[in-house]
CSV table of C-alpha atoms and ligand atoms in Angstrom, one decimal:
chain,number,residue,atom,x,y,z
A,1,MET,CA,-159.8,66.7,-93.0
A,2,THR,CA,-156.2,68.0,-92.9
A,3,VAL,CA,-154.1,68.2,-96.1
A,4,MET,CA,-152.0,65.3,-94.8
A,5,ASP,CA,-155.1,63.2,-94.5
A,6,LYS,CA,-155.9,64.0,-98.1
A,7,PHE,CA,-152.5,62.6,-99.2
A,8,LYS,CA,-153.3,59.2,-97.8
A,9,LEU,CA,-154.1,56.5,-100.3
A,10,ASP,CA,-155.5,53.9,-97.8
A,11,GLY,CA,-158.3,51.9,-99.5
A,12,LYS,CA,-157.2,52.9,-103.0
A,13,VAL,CA,-156.0,50.6,-105.8
A,14,ALA,CA,-153.5,51.7,-108.4
A,15,TYR,CA,-151.7,50.1,-111.3
A,16,VAL,CA,-148.4,51.2,-112.7
A,17,THR,CA,-147.0,50.1,-116.1
A,18,GLY,CA,-143.3,49.6,-116.6
A,19,ALA,CA,-143.1,49.1,-112.9
A,20,ALA,CA,-140.6,46.3,-112.8
A,21,GLN,CA,-137.7,48.8,-112.4
A,22,GLY,CA,-136.7,52.4,-112.6
A,23,ILE,CA,-139.2,55.2,-112.4
A,24,GLY,CA,-142.2,52.9,-112.5
A,25,GLU,CA,-141.0,50.9,-109.5
A,26,ALA,CA,-140.3,54.1,-107.6
A,27,LEU,CA,-143.8,55.4,-108.4
A,28,ALA,CA,-145.4,52.1,-107.3
A,29,THR,CA,-143.3,52.1,-104.1
A,30,GLY,CA,-144.4,55.6,-103.2
A,31,LEU,CA,-148.1,54.8,-103.8
A,32,ALA,CA,-147.8,51.7,-101.6
A,33,GLU,CA,-146.0,53.7,-98.9
A,34,ALA,CA,-148.9,56.1,-99.0
A,35,GLY,CA,-151.3,53.3,-98.4
A,36,ALA,CA,-152.4,52.1,-101.8
A,37,ASP,CA,-152.6,48.5,-103.0
A,38,VAL,CA,-150.6,48.3,-106.3
A,39,ALA,CA,-150.6,46.2,-109.4
A,40,ILE,CA,-147.2,46.0,-110.9
A,41,VAL,CA,-147.5,45.8,-114.7
A,42,ASP,CA,-144.5,45.0,-117.0
A,43,ILE,CA,-143.6,43.0,-120.1
A,44,ASN,CA,-140.8,41.4,-118.0
A,45,GLN,CA,-142.6,38.9,-115.8
A,46,GLU,CA,-139.7,37.9,-113.7
A,47,LYS,CA,-138.7,41.4,-112.8
A,48,ALA,CA,-142.3,42.4,-112.3
A,49,GLU,CA,-142.7,39.6,-109.7
A,50,ALA,CA,-139.5,40.6,-108.0
A,51,ALA,CA,-140.6,44.3,-107.8
A,52,ALA,CA,-144.1,43.3,-106.5
A,53,LYS,CA,-142.4,41.2,-103.8
A,54,ARG,CA,-140.0,44.0,-102.8
A,55,ILE,CA,-142.8,46.6,-102.5
A,56,ALA,CA,-145.1,44.3,-100.6
A,57,GLU,CA,-142.3,43.4,-98.1
A,58,ALA,CA,-141.3,47.0,-97.7
A,59,THR,CA,-144.8,48.5,-97.3
A,60,GLY,CA,-147.1,45.7,-96.1
A,61,ARG,CA,-149.5,46.6,-98.9
A,62,LYS,CA,-151.1,44.1,-101.3
A,63,THR,CA,-149.2,43.9,-104.7
A,64,LYS,CA,-149.5,41.6,-107.6
A,65,ALA,CA,-147.4,41.3,-110.8
A,66,TYR,CA,-149.0,41.3,-114.3
A,67,ALA,CA,-147.0,40.3,-117.3
A,68,VAL,CA,-148.5,42.5,-120.0
A,69,ASP,CA,-147.2,43.9,-123.3
A,70,VAL,CA,-148.9,47.3,-123.2
A,71,THR,CA,-148.4,47.8,-127.0
A,72,ASP,CA,-151.2,45.3,-127.7
A,73,PRO,CA,-154.4,47.3,-127.6
A,74,GLU,CA,-156.4,44.2,-126.5
A,75,ASN,CA,-154.4,44.1,-123.3
A,76,ALA,CA,-155.5,47.5,-121.9
A,77,GLY,CA,-159.1,46.5,-121.1
A,78,LYS,CA,-158.2,43.1,-120.0
A,79,LEU,CA,-155.7,44.6,-117.5
A,80,VAL,CA,-158.3,46.9,-116.0
A,81,ASP,CA,-160.8,43.9,-115.7
A,82,GLN,CA,-158.1,41.7,-114.0
A,83,VAL,CA,-157.0,44.4,-111.6
A,84,VAL,CA,-160.6,45.2,-110.6
A,85,ALA,CA,-161.3,41.5,-110.2
A,86,ASP,CA,-158.1,40.9,-108.1
A,87,PHE,CA,-158.2,44.2,-106.0
A,88,GLY,CA,-161.9,45.1,-105.9
A,89,GLY,CA,-161.5,48.4,-107.9
A,90,LEU,CA,-159.2,50.9,-109.6
A,91,HIS,CA,-158.7,54.4,-108.5
A,92,ALA,CA,-155.4,55.4,-110.1
A,93,ALA,CA,-153.8,54.3,-113.3
A,94,PHE,CA,-150.2,55.1,-114.2
A,95,HIS,CA,-149.0,54.6,-117.8
A,96,ASN,CA,-145.3,54.8,-117.5
A,97,ALA,CA,-143.7,52.0,-119.7
A,98,GLY,CA,-141.5,53.6,-122.3
A,99,MET,CA,-138.2,53.3,-124.2
A,100,ALA,CA,-135.4,55.6,-125.5
A,101,HIS,CA,-133.4,55.4,-128.7
A,102,ASN,CA,-131.0,57.7,-130.4
A,103,VAL,CA,-130.5,58.1,-134.1
A,104,PRO,CA,-130.1,61.2,-136.4
A,105,ALA,CA,-133.4,62.2,-137.9
A,106,GLU,CA,-132.2,61.7,-141.5
A,107,ASP,CA,-131.2,58.1,-140.7
A,108,LEU,CA,-134.3,57.0,-138.6
A,109,SER,CA,-136.0,54.0,-140.2
A,110,VAL,CA,-139.8,53.9,-140.5
A,111,GLU,CA,-139.7,50.7,-138.3
A,112,ASP,CA,-137.9,52.5,-135.5
A,113,TRP,CA,-140.2,55.5,-135.8
A,114,HIS,CA,-143.3,53.2,-135.4
A,115,LYS,CA,-141.7,51.1,-132.6
A,116,MET,CA,-141.2,54.3,-130.5
A,117,ILE,CA,-144.6,55.9,-131.2
A,118,ASN,CA,-146.3,52.5,-130.6
A,119,LEU,CA,-144.9,52.0,-127.1
A,120,ASN,CA,-144.4,55.6,-125.8
A,121,MET,CA,-147.6,57.1,-127.3
A,122,HIS,CA,-150.1,54.6,-128.7
A,123,ALA,CA,-149.9,52.3,-125.6
A,124,VAL,CA,-150.6,55.3,-123.4
A,125,PHE,CA,-153.8,56.0,-125.4
A,126,TYR,CA,-154.9,52.4,-125.1
A,127,GLY,CA,-154.3,52.4,-121.3
A,128,THR,CA,-155.9,55.9,-120.6
A,129,GLN,CA,-159.0,55.0,-122.7
A,130,ALA,CA,-159.4,51.7,-120.9
A,131,ALA,CA,-158.9,53.0,-117.4
A,132,GLY,CA,-161.0,56.0,-118.2
A,133,ARG,CA,-163.9,53.9,-119.4
A,134,TYR,CA,-163.9,52.0,-116.1
A,135,MET,CA,-163.5,55.2,-113.9
A,136,LEU,CA,-166.2,57.1,-115.7
A,137,GLU,CA,-168.7,54.4,-114.8
A,138,ASN,CA,-167.3,53.6,-111.3
A,139,GLY,CA,-167.0,56.8,-109.3
A,140,GLY,CA,-164.0,58.5,-111.0
A,141,GLY,CA,-160.3,58.3,-110.6
A,142,SER,CA,-156.9,59.7,-111.5
A,143,ILE,CA,-154.8,58.8,-114.5
A,144,VAL,CA,-151.2,59.8,-114.6
A,145,ASN,CA,-149.1,59.3,-117.7
A,146,THR,CA,-145.3,59.6,-117.8
A,147,GLY,CA,-144.3,62.3,-120.2
A,148,SER,CA,-140.8,63.9,-120.3
A,149,MET,CA,-139.2,67.3,-120.3
A,150,SER,CA,-138.5,66.2,-123.9
A,151,ALA,CA,-142.2,67.0,-124.6
A,152,SER,CA,-141.3,70.7,-124.1
A,153,ILE,CA,-137.7,71.0,-125.1
A,154,VAL,CA,-135.4,69.3,-127.6
A,155,ASN,CA,-132.5,67.6,-125.8
A,156,VAL,CA,-128.9,68.1,-126.9
A,157,PRO,CA,-126.7,66.5,-127.9
A,158,GLN,CA,-128.5,63.2,-128.5
A,159,PRO,CA,-130.7,63.0,-131.6
A,160,GLN,CA,-134.1,61.5,-130.6
A,161,ILE,CA,-136.8,63.0,-132.8
A,162,HIS,CA,-139.1,60.0,-132.4
A,163,TYR,CA,-138.8,60.1,-128.6
A,164,ASN,CA,-139.4,63.8,-128.3
A,165,THR,CA,-142.4,63.5,-130.6
A,166,SER,CA,-143.9,60.6,-128.7
A,167,LYS,CA,-143.6,62.5,-125.4
A,168,ALA,CA,-145.1,65.7,-126.8
A,169,GLY,CA,-148.0,63.5,-128.0
A,170,VAL,CA,-148.4,62.0,-124.5
A,171,VAL,CA,-148.6,65.4,-122.9
A,172,HIS,CA,-151.1,66.9,-125.3
A,173,MET,CA,-153.1,63.6,-125.5
A,174,SER,CA,-153.4,63.6,-121.7
A,175,LYS,CA,-154.6,67.2,-121.7
A,176,SER,CA,-157.2,66.3,-124.3
A,177,PHE,CA,-158.5,63.4,-122.3
A,178,ALA,CA,-158.5,65.6,-119.2
A,179,VAL,CA,-160.7,68.3,-120.8
A,180,GLU,CA,-163.2,65.8,-122.2
A,181,TRP,CA,-163.6,64.1,-118.8
A,182,ALA,CA,-163.2,67.2,-116.5
A,183,THR,CA,-166.8,67.3,-115.3
A,184,ARG,CA,-167.1,63.5,-115.0
A,185,GLY,CA,-164.7,62.7,-112.1
A,186,VAL,CA,-161.7,61.4,-114.1
A,187,ARG,CA,-158.6,63.5,-113.9
A,188,VAL,CA,-155.6,63.1,-116.3
A,189,ASN,CA,-152.2,64.6,-115.7
A,190,THR,CA,-148.6,63.9,-116.8
A,191,ILE,CA,-145.4,63.7,-114.8
A,192,SER,CA,-142.5,64.9,-117.0
A,193,PRO,CA,-139.1,64.0,-115.6
A,194,GLY,CA,-135.8,65.5,-116.5
A,195,TYR,CA,-132.8,63.2,-116.5
A,196,ILE,CA,-133.3,60.4,-114.0
A,197,ALA,CA,-130.6,57.9,-113.2
A,198,THR,CA,-132.2,54.6,-114.3
A,199,GLU,CA,-131.3,51.7,-116.6
A,200,LEU,CA,-132.8,53.7,-119.5
A,201,LEU,CA,-129.8,56.0,-119.5
A,202,GLN,CA,-127.3,53.2,-119.1
A,203,SER,CA,-127.2,52.2,-122.8
A,204,ALA,CA,-123.9,52.5,-124.7
A,205,GLU,CA,-125.1,55.5,-126.6
A,206,LEU,CA,-126.4,57.4,-123.6
A,207,ALA,CA,-124.1,56.6,-120.7
A,208,PRO,CA,-121.2,58.7,-121.9
A,209,LEU,CA,-123.5,61.8,-122.0
A,210,ARG,CA,-124.1,61.8,-118.2
A,211,GLU,CA,-121.5,64.5,-117.3
A,212,GLU,CA,-122.8,66.8,-120.0
A,213,TRP,CA,-126.4,66.4,-118.8
A,214,GLU,CA,-125.2,67.1,-115.2
A,215,SER,CA,-123.4,70.3,-116.4
A,216,VAL,CA,-126.6,71.7,-118.1
A,217,THR,CA,-129.0,70.8,-115.2
A,218,PRO,CA,-129.1,73.7,-112.7
A,219,GLN,CA,-129.0,71.3,-109.8
A,220,ARG,CA,-125.8,69.8,-111.4
A,221,ARG,CA,-126.9,66.2,-111.0
A,222,LEU,CA,-129.3,63.6,-112.3
A,223,GLY,CA,-132.5,62.9,-110.4
A,224,GLN,CA,-133.2,59.7,-108.5
A,225,ALA,CA,-136.4,57.8,-109.4
A,226,GLU,CA,-137.5,58.1,-105.8
A,227,GLU,CA,-137.7,61.9,-106.3
A,228,LEU,CA,-140.7,61.4,-108.5
A,229,ALA,CA,-142.8,59.5,-105.9
A,230,GLY,CA,-144.1,62.6,-104.2
A,231,ILE,CA,-145.8,64.0,-107.2
A,232,ALA,CA,-147.2,60.5,-108.0
A,233,VAL,CA,-148.8,60.3,-104.5
A,234,TYR,CA,-150.1,63.9,-104.8
A,235,LEU,CA,-151.7,63.2,-108.2
A,236,ALA,CA,-153.3,59.8,-107.1
A,237,SER,CA,-154.7,61.4,-104.0
A,238,ASP,CA,-157.5,63.7,-102.9
A,239,ALA,CA,-154.9,66.4,-102.3
A,240,SER,CA,-155.0,67.1,-106.1
A,241,THR,CA,-158.7,67.2,-106.8
A,242,PHE,CA,-158.5,70.5,-108.8
A,243,ALA,CA,-155.5,69.3,-110.8
A,244,THR,CA,-156.3,68.0,-114.3
A,245,GLY,CA,-154.8,68.5,-117.7
A,246,SER,CA,-151.5,69.6,-116.2
A,247,ASP,CA,-148.0,68.6,-117.0
A,248,PHE,CA,-145.8,68.4,-113.8
A,249,ILE,CA,-142.2,68.9,-114.9
A,250,VAL,CA,-139.7,67.5,-112.3
A,251,ASP,CA,-136.2,68.2,-113.8
A,252,GLY,CA,-133.8,69.8,-111.3
A,253,GLY,CA,-134.4,73.1,-113.1
A,254,TYR,CA,-133.4,72.0,-116.6
A,255,THR,CA,-136.4,73.5,-118.5
A,256,ALA,CA,-136.2,76.8,-116.5
A,257,VAL,CA,-133.0,77.9,-118.3
B,1,NAD,N1,-134.9,58.0,-117.1
B,1,NAD,C1,-135.1,59.2,-117.5
B,1,NAD,O1,-134.2,60.1,-117.5
B,1,NAD,C2,-136.5,59.6,-118.0
B,1,NAD,C3,-136.7,60.9,-118.3
B,1,NAD,C4,-137.9,61.3,-118.8
B,1,NAD,C5,-138.9,60.4,-119.0
B,1,NAD,N2,-138.7,59.1,-118.7
B,1,NAD,C6,-139.8,58.1,-119.0
B,1,NAD,O2,-140.1,57.4,-117.8
B,1,NAD,C7,-140.6,56.1,-118.1
B,1,NAD,C8,-139.8,55.0,-117.4
B,1,NAD,O3,-138.4,55.2,-117.7
B,1,NAD,P1,-137.3,54.5,-116.9
B,1,NAD,O4,-136.1,55.4,-117.0
B,1,NAD,O5,-137.8,54.0,-115.6
B,1,NAD,O6,-137.0,53.2,-117.9
B,1,NAD,P2,-136.6,51.7,-117.7
B,1,NAD,O7,-136.1,51.2,-119.0
B,1,NAD,O8,-135.7,51.6,-116.5
B,1,NAD,O9,-138.0,51.0,-117.4
B,1,NAD,C9,-139.0,50.8,-118.4
B,1,NAD,C10,-139.8,49.6,-118.0
B,1,NAD,O10,-140.8,49.5,-119.0
B,1,NAD,C11,-141.0,48.1,-119.3
B,1,NAD,N3,-141.5,48.0,-120.7
B,1,NAD,C12,-140.9,48.2,-121.9
B,1,NAD,N4,-141.7,47.8,-122.9
B,1,NAD,C13,-142.9,47.4,-122.4
B,1,NAD,C14,-144.1,46.9,-122.9
B,1,NAD,N5,-144.2,46.8,-124.3
B,1,NAD,N6,-145.1,46.6,-122.1
B,1,NAD,C15,-144.9,46.7,-120.7
B,1,NAD,N7,-143.8,47.1,-120.1
B,1,NAD,C16,-142.8,47.5,-121.0
B,1,NAD,C17,-139.6,47.6,-119.2
B,1,NAD,O11,-139.5,46.2,-119.1
B,1,NAD,C18,-139.0,48.3,-118.0
B,1,NAD,O12,-139.3,47.6,-116.8
B,1,NAD,C19,-140.5,56.0,-119.7
B,1,NAD,O13,-141.7,56.3,-120.2
B,1,NAD,C20,-139.4,57.1,-120.0
B,1,NAD,O14,-139.6,57.6,-121.3
B,1,NAD,C21,-137.5,58.7,-118.3
């Protein structure tokens, strides 16, 4: 089997959370382009259905939208069961739904701290545990969680202590799952993007910072969500069978300087 054969995802089933737009949609599109059938999971049902339709039309693969709030721990196992019932299995699970928010550390409310950690970190735990439970019993699989370069560095100038903390948690949590399951066929890795031009960065507080981010990124530009699809396909595929517990930073050189 050639390395290009190993990258093929024909016959595999994946789900991606936060896949109605942005990075999640780009990851899901890449997986479908490589041959996977893909469940599009998002809290926004209308947008999830539109994304599922776009991806199915563009790739010819089976897709289905699932309206799910990933912060409810009960939903994680139900989602796995539904995807397995609808698609006949689950080989790759991408936990990508997340949020951003800026506020100085001394002004951050307890509510906003919990809201961030709940979505960006706790929901990733619920999903990884549920997908892992299925994969451990059903021939293994690959779990990929969206971290951020903010897990390794503290961004400037925007104050986002709760975001940075949540992403550091995702990366170390994923390594911990990976080590526990390393001999049992379930791999767990993180994709940690640098600045990517999505709606997440379009808020009134973040949009004005774009030029500054470009100037401190060695490639002097923001990334496009599609530029993360390659690493997603690699991690979901048999090309990456020795990769587990790793954090794949894709950031135009930002964390190298
Ligand atoms: N854009 C960047 O520069 C960047 C950089 C590093 C990491 N990330 C991370 O990448 C991931 C995706 O970011 P994006 O830029 O595509 O953001 P985005 O805001 O464009 O998309 C996030 C998606 O998550 C969904 N979502 C939000 N809450 C949810 C919930 N409770 N349940 C289910 N779905 C929910 C939203 O509806 C949306 O479709 C996030 O985890 C983010 O932290 C983004």
